[in-house]
Amino acid sequence: MSCASEEENDSKLSIWYYGEDKSILGKALLHLTAVEISLDVDADRDGVVEKNNPNKGTWKWGPKGHGAILLVNCDSEWRYAKTLDSEQNFISTDSDLKDMSLMVLRTKGPAKLPEGYKLTMHISQGDAESIRVFMKHYPMMLNSGVLTREVPYVGGSEEVHFYVEGRRFPDKDFNGLISINLSLLEPINQALPETPIFTDKVVFRVAPWIMTPNTLEPIEVFVCSTSDNKKFLQGMRNLVGGSGYKLKICHEYVNRGDRWMQDELEFGYVDAPHHHFPVVLDSPRDRELNNFPYNVLLGPDFGYVTRVPHRRDVSSMDSFGNLEVSPPVTVNGKEYPLGRIIIGVAFPTATKGRNMTKVVQDFLWAQTVQEPVALFSDWLVVGHVDEFMTFVPAPDRKGFRLLLTSPDAGYKLFRGLQRDGHGKAKLFDVLGKNLGIPKPFGPKVNGHCALEAEMCRLMDGLGLKCTFIDDFAAYHKLLGEVHCGSNVRRKAFEFKWWNVEM
Amino acid sequence: MSCASEEENDSKLSIWYYGEDKSILGKALLHLTAVEISLDVDADRDGVVEKNNPNKGTWKWGPKGHGAILLVNCDSEWRYAKTLDSEQNFISTDSDLKDMSLMVLRTKGPAKLPEGYKLTMHISQGDAESIRVFMKHYPMMLNSGVLTREVPYVGGSEEVHFYVEGRRFPDKDFNGLISINLSLLEPINQALPETPIFTDKVVFRVAPWIMTPNTLEPIEVFVCSTSDNKKFLQGMRNLVGGSGYKLKICHEYVNRGDRWMQDELEFGYVDAPHHHFPVVLDSPRDRELNNFPYNVLLGPDFGYVTRVPHRRDVSSMDSFGNLEVSPPVTVNGKEYPLGRIIIGVAFPTATKGRNMTKVVQDFLWAQTVQEPVALFSDWLVVGHVDEFMTFVPAPDRKGFRLLLTSPDAGYKLFRGLQRDGHGKAKLFDVLGKNLGIPKPFGPKVNGHCALEAEMCRLMDGLGLKCTFIDDFAAYHKLLGEVHCGSNVRRKAFEFKWWNVEM
């Protein structure tokens, strides 16, 4: 049959049986009903659910790849009395649907299926931990308690819309891939379940959590206001305002004196062809800023994710000043178009050492598109990678420079100035082409600070402007600097993570 | 240098510097100390730790493969007041060492290392969840809290023995592979950790838990004694005693009336070149026999493993009458020399259904050497695969037959006897060549039960002897049969799991 039936049994096949002498032995009439069924997703990643993509049942990385994408519904449609949308048992509001991936059941056939035939959607027990399937205005279709459910068949040429929600990020025990099946069942008899005579399958990958390096344009800068950091705040206001970005201040009744905005959270995002939004990774550090990511940041189209350590083995290494990301790099011919995550760790052969807690490291490795690099940072008192390195944008070469602190270079500078002195760590916050730098209070030469002059000379060649911020009393003396006391939410990469060649 | 030093700096290299006119500009004397270091394991799988196997740092499946093997130390050296050895923080007794894998540090060199140099052993944070390293009569070397520790250097030509203990079976988040590193560290200065100038690495795979099909020879048969099963016990005594195996009876003060010995536990084993022992998998079913596996079976060289469901979603499908294993098979050209695990599940497209709980299924899949097959068994009231299938040994073809219950064959038999009747499930327990079969109480023809006669006729062709056991009142009427009321511990496969081609 070349097309779907308009009515049940509307096609017929006559069969005549002949004897050897060509006499007619009997006749039979076969009644046929044809139904077109296709479970459709956005397998070509253009934001639109196409019809019956031949590759919808598999998933392939790269610009020539294919396979649909799912977001973890980790934001909250509500700003007050909120929970994560993925932890509610219903669709919060219609706006919640855009955080899910549209999946369309397209059918064409008679007004109803032949007696006893039906459609069911089904998922495996393993996948059911990671996704849910909704229909608008209906009870939940599929979840970890309901692996299979009958799907309404609408006669004629119709579409039924489903919404697929991710519930878990890729992690050590979940590679991010899930399948959804739709079967046409044929009745056998009362005592036995129906037999699937046709099954259509679609595959989704849950989008990873992605970090944003300093080369991406800032959107907002977050700092804490405390009773003793007026000078710092003023410096930040000048820098951020002058750069044209938003400054967001976390007031003391929220931060309770915990000024280390860098350490409590890391901004990132999730991205799918149909939708994307920022997602904050909440550190298990959990000092007084503990509730800021959930209570203040989580909201409509602002997601939240965290990992809870198995034991209370949280150290200074779990602060996210110890979690950074490089700009895009190529290593031994392998491209990392979204950069590589940088984690500070203990030296592997040292008998004592502090490490970032395992569940957070596992989470970071499992995202796969920004493969982490572990750097020895435990030699520092605080122990964070942001104490000795940062990336700044540059107009040439790879498009960035890695700035490394150098006590040796500082020492040489002082020697060159024929004065006594000592090395001092320089820490930066990068706001586009404007660097926010801890004011070094160096020796004055001709009325100008020699350290500031040297820093400006070095950065000027890269087209970067330096702003020196007085964080001495409120941050430096507490073993932190400008970077530790601020956090920047940046634009997402133009580059789509699913175009990474794996 | 061609051999290790006997004393520090016992080799010297003179260097003379010449000017262009061949005049001598200066002389230098380089003092050299050579130390041989090798961390050794049984990488060739012959039960002996060889010297510096070139393949010790990788792991490969198959008879031409290589790589050392580790057992989960899941037995208890104590019979009373016992805990799993792997949950104790010390070596229980010297006998506990044989459950671990010997790892030898072989060194050759001067009486002591040059000033400031030292050896350390180190593991990654991830691997530290799965293993521990011990030395005899010393505190624990490495565990999840101590990733690195200095290792004593013994001068001359010496061996230091370490004992490596597995703590976790392969599972969804653990592929079974772990690495142990040994480094020679060179001092830099007081403020910095020493630099590794040589690192040796060994790799272990944790042995999987392996099930034993009916074609392996029995060792012991376990049944419950209850107030109402005298006839059944007598039948089992005759069968087991006559077959030359041991019958072990779980008395009512332990079983508290729970007679379903098949359902509470599954016997299996772990195997390494140096050691092997049986391991019972305890079902999350947890009725009155709940404590039998831990309290009665666990002991010296008898291991125990269980999985705790995330939620209390335990159903009849979690009884291990629903967990069986086939004899060795070949499927589409792929060999399964240890057979394949069989799990009963819900029909995937049925809207209601019972499944074995996820943590147990995950565990079974993760063992990898007996890749599971999921069969639809939820159509039964009880829902166990052992209700409609079993394997019996056979002298020809694959060496076994799959016996399937057939109401149709039963119906035909009755029709053939020209009497009224109805199909009846037949369930077997296989004891070598002796089948223990629920007494069917069929119609008598010439003084003999026609069903027994037909069964004997069918099995006789395979060289199998049938013993019919009266389990009618005590088991059949409670929806179970001989198989459900018994459990057999069998010999391990001769075939070594590490010789599977993966």
Coordinates of C-alpha atoms in Angstrom, one line a residue, chain B:
Chain B
M1 CA 75.3 2.0 34.3
S2 CA 74.6 -1.6 33.9
C3 CA 73.8 -2.6 37.4
A4 CA 72.6 -1.1 40.8
S5 CA 75.0 0.6 43.1
E6 CA 76.2 -1.2 46.2
E7 CA 77.1 2.1 47.9
E8 CA 75.9 5.7 47.4
N9 CA 77.9 7.5 44.7
D10 CA 79.9 4.4 43.9
S11 CA 80.0 5.2 40.2
K12 CA 81.8 8.2 38.9
L13 CA 82.0 10.0 35.6
S14 CA 84.9 12.3 34.8
I15 CA 84.3 15.2 32.5
W16 CA 87.2 17.2 31.1
Y17 CA 86.5 20.5 29.3
Y18 CA 88.9 21.4 26.5
G19 CA 89.5 24.8 24.8
E20 CA 89.7 25.2 21.0
D21 CA 93.5 24.8 21.3
K22 CA 93.0 21.6 23.2
S23 CA 94.2 23.1 26.4
I24 CA 92.4 21.8 29.5
L25 CA 89.8 24.3 30.8
G26 CA 88.5 22.4 33.7
K27 CA 87.5 19.0 35.1
A28 CA 84.3 17.8 36.7
L29 CA 83.5 14.6 38.5
L30 CA 79.9 13.3 38.4
H31 CA 78.9 10.9 41.3
L32 CA 76.2 8.4 40.3
T33 CA 74.0 6.2 42.4
A34 CA 71.9 3.6 40.5
V35 CA 68.8 2.0 42.2
E36 CA 66.7 -0.7 40.6
I37 CA 63.0 -0.3 41.5
S38 CA 60.1 -2.5 40.3
L39 CA 56.6 -2.7 41.7
D40 CA 55.5 -6.2 40.7
V41 CA 52.2 -8.0 40.4
D42 CA 50.9 -11.3 38.9
A43 CA 50.3 -9.7 35.5
D44 CA 50.7 -13.1 33.7
R45 CA 47.9 -14.6 35.8
D46 CA 49.8 -17.8 37.0
G47 CA 49.4 -17.2 40.7
V48 CA 53.0 -16.0 41.1
V49 CA 54.3 -12.4 41.2
E50 CA 56.9 -12.3 38.5
K51 CA 59.6 -9.7 38.1
N52 CA 58.9 -6.5 36.2
N53 CA 56.4 -7.8 33.7
P54 CA 56.5 -5.3 30.8
N55 CA 52.6 -5.5 30.6
K56 CA 51.9 -4.8 34.2
G57 CA 50.7 -1.3 33.6
T58 CA 47.8 -2.3 31.3
W59 CA 45.0 -4.9 31.3
K60 CA 43.8 -7.0 28.4
W61 CA 41.1 -9.7 28.2
G62 CA 41.6 -13.1 26.7
P63 CA 43.9 -16.1 26.8
K64 CA 46.7 -14.0 25.3
G65 CA 45.8 -11.1 27.6
H66 CA 47.5 -9.8 30.7
G67 CA 47.0 -7.8 33.8
A68 CA 46.7 -8.6 37.5
I69 CA 43.5 -9.5 39.3
L70 CA 42.0 -8.4 42.6
L71 CA 39.3 -10.0 44.8
V72 CA 36.7 -8.1 46.7
N73 CA 37.5 -9.1 50.3
C74 CA 33.8 -9.8 51.0
D75 CA 34.2 -12.8 53.3
S76 CA 34.7 -12.8 57.0
E77 CA 37.6 -14.4 58.8
W78 CA 35.4 -14.7 61.8
R79 CA 32.3 -16.9 62.2
Y80 CA 30.9 -15.0 65.2
A81 CA 30.5 -11.3 65.9
K82 CA 31.5 -11.0 62.2
T83 CA 31.7 -8.1 59.8
L84 CA 32.9 -8.2 56.2
D85 CA 36.7 -8.2 56.2
S86 CA 36.6 -5.2 53.8
E87 CA 34.8 -3.2 56.4
Q88 CA 37.4 -3.7 59.1
N89 CA 40.2 -1.3 59.4
F90 CA 42.9 -3.9 60.0
I91 CA 43.9 -7.3 58.8
S92 CA 41.7 -9.8 60.8
T93 CA 44.2 -12.7 60.8
D94 CA 47.1 -13.8 58.6
S95 CA 44.6 -16.0 56.7
D96 CA 42.9 -12.7 55.5
L97 CA 46.0 -12.0 53.4
K98 CA 45.2 -14.8 51.0
D99 CA 42.0 -12.9 50.0
M100 CA 44.2 -10.1 48.9
S101 CA 46.6 -9.8 45.9
L102 CA 50.3 -9.8 46.7
M103 CA 52.2 -6.9 45.3
V104 CA 56.0 -6.9 45.7
L105 CA 58.3 -3.9 45.7
R106 CA 61.7 -5.1 44.5
T107 CA 64.6 -2.8 45.0
K108 CA 68.3 -3.2 44.6
G109 CA 70.8 -0.5 45.6
P110 CA 72.9 1.0 48.4
A111 CA 72.0 0.5 52.1
K112 CA 70.0 3.7 52.0
L113 CA 68.8 6.2 49.5
P114 CA 70.7 9.5 49.1
E115 CA 69.7 12.2 51.5
G116 CA 66.2 13.5 51.0
Y117 CA 65.2 10.9 48.3
K118 CA 62.3 8.7 49.1
L119 CA 59.8 6.2 47.7
T120 CA 56.0 6.8 47.8
M121 CA 53.1 4.7 46.8
H122 CA 50.0 6.6 45.5
I123 CA 46.6 6.1 44.1
S124 CA 43.9 8.4 42.6
Q125 CA 41.0 9.7 44.6
G126 CA 38.6 7.7 42.3
D127 CA 40.4 4.4 42.8
A128 CA 40.7 4.9 46.5
E129 CA 37.0 4.1 46.9
S130 CA 37.5 0.7 45.5
I131 CA 40.8 -0.7 47.1
R132 CA 43.0 -0.6 50.1
V133 CA 46.7 -1.5 50.4
F134 CA 48.1 -3.2 53.5
M135 CA 51.5 -4.2 54.8
K136 CA 51.8 -7.1 57.3
H137 CA 52.2 -5.9 60.9
Y138 CA 52.0 -2.2 59.8
P139 CA 49.2 0.3 59.8
M140 CA 47.1 0.5 56.6
M141 CA 49.2 1.9 53.7
L142 CA 46.5 3.4 51.5
N143 CA 42.8 3.9 51.7
S144 CA 40.1 6.4 50.8
G145 CA 41.6 8.8 53.4
V146 CA 45.3 8.3 52.6
L147 CA 46.0 8.5 48.9
T148 CA 49.8 8.6 49.2
R149 CA 52.2 7.2 51.8
E150 CA 56.0 6.9 52.0
V151 CA 57.2 3.4 51.5
P152 CA 60.2 2.0 53.4
Y153 CA 63.3 1.5 51.3
V154 CA 65.3 -1.6 52.4
G155 CA 68.9 -1.5 51.2
G156 CA 70.6 -4.2 49.2
S157 CA 68.6 -6.6 47.1
E158 CA 65.2 -6.8 48.9
E159 CA 61.5 -7.3 48.6
V160 CA 58.8 -5.5 50.4
H161 CA 55.4 -7.3 50.4
F162 CA 52.1 -5.4 50.0
Y163 CA 48.6 -6.8 50.0
V164 CA 46.0 -5.2 47.8
E165 CA 42.3 -5.6 48.8
G166 CA 39.3 -5.0 46.6
R167 CA 36.4 -3.3 48.3
R168 CA 33.8 -2.9 45.6
F169 CA 32.5 -5.1 42.8
P170 CA 32.2 -3.6 39.4
D171 CA 29.0 -1.6 39.2
K172 CA 27.3 1.0 37.0
D173 CA 29.8 3.7 38.1
F174 CA 32.9 1.4 38.4
N175 CA 34.4 -0.6 35.5
G176 CA 36.6 -2.6 37.8
L177 CA 40.0 -1.3 36.8
I178 CA 42.3 0.4 39.3
S179 CA 46.0 1.6 39.2
I180 CA 48.7 1.8 41.9
N181 CA 51.8 3.9 41.4
L182 CA 55.2 3.9 43.0
S183 CA 57.5 6.9 42.7
L184 CA 61.0 7.8 43.5
L185 CA 61.0 11.4 44.8
E186 CA 63.9 13.8 44.5
P187 CA 64.1 16.7 47.0
I188 CA 64.0 20.3 45.8
N189 CA 63.8 22.4 48.8
Q190 CA 62.0 22.6 52.1
A191 CA 59.0 24.6 50.8
L192 CA 58.1 22.4 47.8
P193 CA 57.0 18.7 47.6
E194 CA 59.6 16.4 46.1
T195 CA 59.5 15.8 42.4
P196 CA 58.9 12.2 41.0
I197 CA 61.9 11.3 38.9
F198 CA 60.7 7.7 38.3
T199 CA 57.2 6.2 38.5
D200 CA 56.2 2.5 38.1
K201 CA 52.5 1.7 37.6
V202 CA 50.5 -1.5 38.0
V203 CA 46.9 -2.2 37.0
F204 CA 44.4 -4.5 38.6
R205 CA 40.9 -5.6 37.6
V206 CA 38.5 -6.5 40.3
A207 CA 37.1 -10.0 39.7
P208 CA 33.4 -10.1 38.8
W209 CA 30.8 -12.0 40.7
I210 CA 30.0 -15.2 38.6
M211 CA 26.9 -17.3 38.6
T212 CA 26.9 -21.1 38.2
P213 CA 24.5 -22.9 35.7
N214 CA 22.9 -26.3 36.3
T215 CA 25.6 -28.0 34.1
L216 CA 28.2 -27.4 36.9
E217 CA 28.5 -30.1 39.5
P218 CA 26.6 -29.5 42.8
I219 CA 28.4 -29.3 46.1
E220 CA 25.6 -28.6 48.6
V221 CA 21.8 -28.4 48.5
F222 CA 20.0 -26.0 50.8
V223 CA 16.4 -26.4 51.9
C224 CA 14.2 -25.1 54.7
S225 CA 12.6 -27.3 57.4
T226 CA 9.1 -26.2 58.3
S227 CA 6.4 -27.7 60.4
D228 CA 4.5 -28.9 57.3
N229 CA 7.2 -30.0 54.8
K230 CA 8.2 -33.5 56.2
K231 CA 7.4 -35.3 52.9
F232 CA 9.3 -32.7 50.8
L233 CA 12.3 -33.0 53.1
Q234 CA 12.3 -36.8 52.9
G235 CA 12.1 -36.6 49.1
M236 CA 15.0 -34.2 49.0
R237 CA 17.1 -36.3 51.5
N238 CA 16.7 -39.3 49.2
L239 CA 17.5 -37.4 46.1
V240 CA 20.5 -35.5 47.5
G241 CA 21.9 -38.4 49.5
G242 CA 21.5 -40.8 46.6
S243 CA 23.4 -38.4 44.4
G244 CA 26.3 -38.1 46.8
Y245 CA 25.9 -34.4 47.6
K246 CA 25.5 -32.6 51.0
L247 CA 22.0 -31.6 52.1
K248 CA 22.0 -28.5 54.4
I249 CA 18.8 -27.8 56.3
C250 CA 17.9 -24.3 57.5
H251 CA 15.8 -24.9 60.6
E252 CA 12.6 -23.2 61.4
Y253 CA 14.0 -21.1 64.2
V254 CA 16.1 -19.4 61.5
N255 CA 13.7 -19.4 58.6
R256 CA 10.6 -18.6 60.7
G257 CA 8.3 -20.4 58.1
D258 CA 9.9 -18.7 55.0
R259 CA 10.5 -21.8 52.9
W260 CA 11.6 -20.1 49.7
M261 CA 15.3 -20.8 49.8
Q262 CA 15.6 -20.2 46.0
D263 CA 14.3 -16.7 46.3
E264 CA 16.4 -15.2 49.1
L265 CA 19.8 -15.7 47.6
E266 CA 21.9 -16.7 44.6
F267 CA 25.2 -18.6 44.9
G268 CA 28.1 -17.5 42.9
Y269 CA 31.9 -17.1 43.2
V270 CA 34.9 -14.9 42.7
D271 CA 38.1 -16.2 41.1
A272 CA 41.6 -15.0 40.8
P273 CA 44.8 -16.9 39.8
H274 CA 45.9 -17.0 43.5
H275 CA 42.6 -17.7 45.2
H276 CA 38.8 -18.2 44.8
F277 CA 35.8 -18.6 47.0
P278 CA 32.0 -18.7 46.9
V279 CA 30.0 -15.5 47.3
V280 CA 26.3 -15.3 48.0
L281 CA 24.3 -12.5 46.4
D282 CA 21.6 -11.6 49.0
S283 CA 18.3 -10.5 47.4
P284 CA 16.6 -7.3 48.5
R285 CA 13.4 -9.5 48.8
D286 CA 14.0 -9.6 52.6
R287 CA 11.3 -11.8 54.0
E288 CA 11.9 -14.1 57.0
L289 CA 14.9 -15.7 55.5
N290 CA 16.4 -12.2 55.3
N291 CA 19.3 -12.8 57.7
F292 CA 20.2 -16.3 56.5
P293 CA 22.9 -15.3 53.9
Y294 CA 24.7 -12.9 56.3
N295 CA 24.3 -14.8 59.6
V296 CA 24.7 -18.3 58.3
L297 CA 26.6 -18.4 55.0
L298 CA 29.1 -15.5 55.4
G299 CA 32.3 -16.8 57.0
P300 CA 35.9 -17.6 56.3
D301 CA 36.2 -18.0 52.5
F302 CA 32.5 -17.5 52.0
G303 CA 31.8 -14.1 50.7
Y304 CA 28.6 -11.9 50.8
V305 CA 27.4 -9.1 48.6
T306 CA 24.0 -7.3 48.4
R307 CA 22.5 -4.2 46.9
V308 CA 20.1 -1.9 48.7
P309 CA 17.3 -0.5 46.5
H310 CA 17.0 3.3 46.4
R311 CA 13.4 3.2 47.3
R312 CA 11.4 0.4 48.8
D313 CA 10.3 -0.7 45.3
V314 CA 10.9 -4.4 45.8
S315 CA 8.4 -6.8 44.2
S316 CA 8.1 -10.5 43.6
M317 CA 10.5 -10.0 40.6
D318 CA 13.4 -9.4 43.1
S319 CA 13.2 -13.0 44.3
F320 CA 16.1 -14.9 42.8
G321 CA 13.8 -17.6 41.4
N322 CA 13.7 -14.8 38.8
L323 CA 17.5 -14.9 38.4
E324 CA 19.1 -17.8 36.5
V325 CA 22.0 -18.4 34.3
S326 CA 22.4 -20.4 31.1
P327 CA 25.2 -22.9 30.4
P328 CA 27.9 -21.7 28.0
V329 CA 26.4 -20.5 24.7
T330 CA 27.4 -18.9 21.4
V331 CA 25.1 -16.2 20.1
N332 CA 25.5 -14.9 16.5
G333 CA 29.1 -16.0 16.6
K334 CA 29.9 -14.4 19.9
E335 CA 31.0 -16.8 22.6
Y336 CA 29.8 -16.7 26.2
P337 CA 32.0 -19.3 27.8
L338 CA 30.4 -18.6 31.2
G339 CA 26.9 -18.5 29.9
R340 CA 24.4 -15.6 30.2
I341 CA 22.5 -14.4 33.1
I342 CA 18.7 -14.6 32.7
I343 CA 16.5 -12.0 34.4
G344 CA 12.7 -12.0 34.3
V345 CA 11.1 -8.6 33.5
A346 CA 7.8 -6.9 32.6
F347 CA 6.9 -6.8 28.9
P348 CA 8.5 -3.5 27.7
T349 CA 5.3 -2.1 26.1
A350 CA 2.9 -3.2 28.8
T351 CA 1.5 -0.2 30.7
K352 CA 1.7 -2.0 34.1
G353 CA 4.5 -4.3 35.1
R354 CA 6.9 -5.5 37.7
N355 CA 10.7 -5.4 37.2
M356 CA 13.7 -6.5 39.2
T357 CA 14.9 -3.5 41.1
K358 CA 17.4 -1.3 39.3
V359 CA 20.4 -1.5 41.7
V360 CA 20.4 -5.3 41.4
Q361 CA 20.0 -5.2 37.6
D362 CA 22.8 -2.6 37.4
F363 CA 25.1 -4.9 39.5
L364 CA 24.4 -7.9 37.3
W365 CA 25.0 -6.0 34.0
A366 CA 28.2 -4.5 35.4
Q367 CA 29.9 -7.9 35.9
T368 CA 30.1 -8.1 32.1
V369 CA 31.4 -11.7 31.8
Q370 CA 27.8 -13.3 31.8
E371 CA 26.0 -10.5 29.8
P372 CA 22.3 -10.7 30.9
V373 CA 19.3 -11.5 28.8
A374 CA 16.0 -10.0 30.0
L375 CA 13.0 -12.3 29.5
F376 CA 9.3 -11.5 29.8
S377 CA 8.1 -13.3 33.0
D378 CA 5.7 -10.8 34.5
W379 CA 2.8 -12.6 32.8
L380 CA 2.9 -15.1 35.6
V381 CA 1.2 -14.5 39.0
V382 CA 4.5 -15.0 40.9
G383 CA 6.5 -13.9 37.8
H384 CA 9.8 -15.9 38.0
V385 CA 11.7 -17.2 35.1
D386 CA 12.2 -20.5 37.0
E387 CA 8.5 -21.2 36.7
F388 CA 8.7 -22.0 33.0
M389 CA 12.3 -22.8 32.1
T390 CA 15.3 -24.6 33.3
F391 CA 18.5 -26.1 31.8
V392 CA 19.5 -29.7 32.2
P393 CA 22.8 -31.3 31.2
A394 CA 22.9 -33.4 28.0
P395 CA 25.6 -35.7 26.6
D396 CA 25.3 -34.3 23.1
R397 CA 25.1 -31.1 21.1
K398 CA 25.7 -28.0 23.2
G399 CA 26.0 -30.1 26.3
F400 CA 22.6 -29.0 27.7
R401 CA 18.9 -28.8 26.9
L402 CA 16.6 -25.9 27.7
L403 CA 13.4 -27.4 29.2
L404 CA 10.4 -25.2 28.6
T405 CA 7.1 -25.9 30.3
S406 CA 4.4 -26.5 27.7
P407 CA 0.7 -26.5 28.6
D408 CA 0.1 -27.5 25.0
A409 CA 2.3 -30.6 25.2
G410 CA 0.6 -31.5 28.5
Y411 CA -2.8 -31.1 26.9
K412 CA -1.8 -33.3 24.0
L413 CA -0.5 -36.0 26.4
F414 CA -3.8 -36.1 28.2
R415 CA -5.7 -36.2 24.9
G416 CA -3.5 -39.1 23.8
L417 CA -4.4 -41.0 27.0
Q418 CA -8.1 -40.5 26.1
R419 CA -8.8 -39.0 29.4
D420 CA -9.8 -35.5 30.7
G421 CA -7.1 -33.4 32.3
H422 CA -5.3 -30.1 32.3
G423 CA -1.7 -28.8 31.8
K424 CA 0.5 -28.5 34.8
A425 CA 3.8 -26.6 35.2
K426 CA 6.8 -28.9 35.7
L427 CA 9.6 -27.5 37.7
F428 CA 13.0 -29.2 38.2
D429 CA 16.0 -29.1 40.4
V430 CA 19.0 -30.5 38.7
L431 CA 21.5 -32.5 40.7
G432 CA 24.1 -33.7 38.3
K433 CA 22.3 -36.3 36.3
N434 CA 19.5 -36.7 38.8
L435 CA 16.4 -34.5 38.3
G436 CA 14.3 -33.6 41.4
I437 CA 10.8 -33.0 40.0
P438 CA 7.6 -32.0 41.7
K439 CA 5.4 -35.1 41.9
P440 CA 2.7 -34.4 39.3
F441 CA -0.1 -36.7 40.7
G442 CA -1.3 -37.5 37.2
P443 CA -3.8 -40.2 36.1
K444 CA -2.6 -43.8 36.7
V445 CA -2.3 -46.0 33.7
N446 CA -1.4 -49.7 34.4
G447 CA -0.7 -48.6 38.0
H448 CA 1.9 -45.9 37.0
C449 CA 1.4 -42.1 36.8
A450 CA 1.1 -41.2 33.1
L451 CA 2.8 -37.8 33.6
E452 CA 5.8 -39.3 35.5
A453 CA 6.1 -42.0 32.7
E454 CA 6.1 -39.3 30.0
M455 CA 8.7 -37.2 31.8
C456 CA 10.9 -40.2 32.4
R457 CA 10.7 -41.1 28.7
L458 CA 11.7 -37.6 27.6
M459 CA 14.6 -37.3 30.1
D460 CA 15.8 -40.9 29.6
G461 CA 17.0 -40.0 26.1
L462 CA 19.4 -37.5 27.7
G463 CA 20.7 -40.0 30.3
L464 CA 18.9 -38.2 33.1
K465 CA 17.2 -39.9 36.0
C466 CA 13.9 -38.5 37.4
T467 CA 13.1 -38.4 41.1
F468 CA 9.6 -37.2 41.9
I469 CA 9.2 -35.3 45.2
D470 CA 5.9 -34.7 46.9
D471 CA 5.8 -30.9 47.4
F472 CA 2.1 -30.6 46.8
A473 CA 0.8 -29.4 50.2
A474 CA 3.9 -27.5 51.4
Y475 CA 5.0 -25.8 48.2
H476 CA 2.6 -26.3 45.2
K477 CA -0.4 -25.0 47.0
L478 CA 1.6 -21.9 48.1
L479 CA 2.4 -21.2 44.4
G480 CA 6.0 -22.7 44.5
E481 CA 7.7 -26.0 43.6
V482 CA 10.9 -27.9 44.3
H483 CA 13.1 -25.4 42.7
C484 CA 11.6 -22.5 44.7
G485 CA 12.2 -24.4 47.9
S486 CA 15.8 -25.3 47.3
N487 CA 19.1 -23.8 46.3
V488 CA 22.3 -25.4 45.1
R489 CA 25.8 -24.4 45.6
R490 CA 27.9 -25.6 42.7
K491 CA 31.5 -25.9 41.7
A492 CA 33.1 -23.0 39.8
F493 CA 33.7 -23.1 36.1
E494 CA 37.0 -24.5 35.0
F495 CA 37.1 -21.7 32.4
K496 CA 38.7 -18.6 33.8
W497 CA 36.7 -15.4 33.4
W498 CA 39.7 -13.4 32.4
N499 CA 40.0 -15.6 29.3
V500 CA 36.7 -14.3 28.0
E501 CA 37.4 -12.4 24.7
M502 CA 35.7 -9.0 25.2

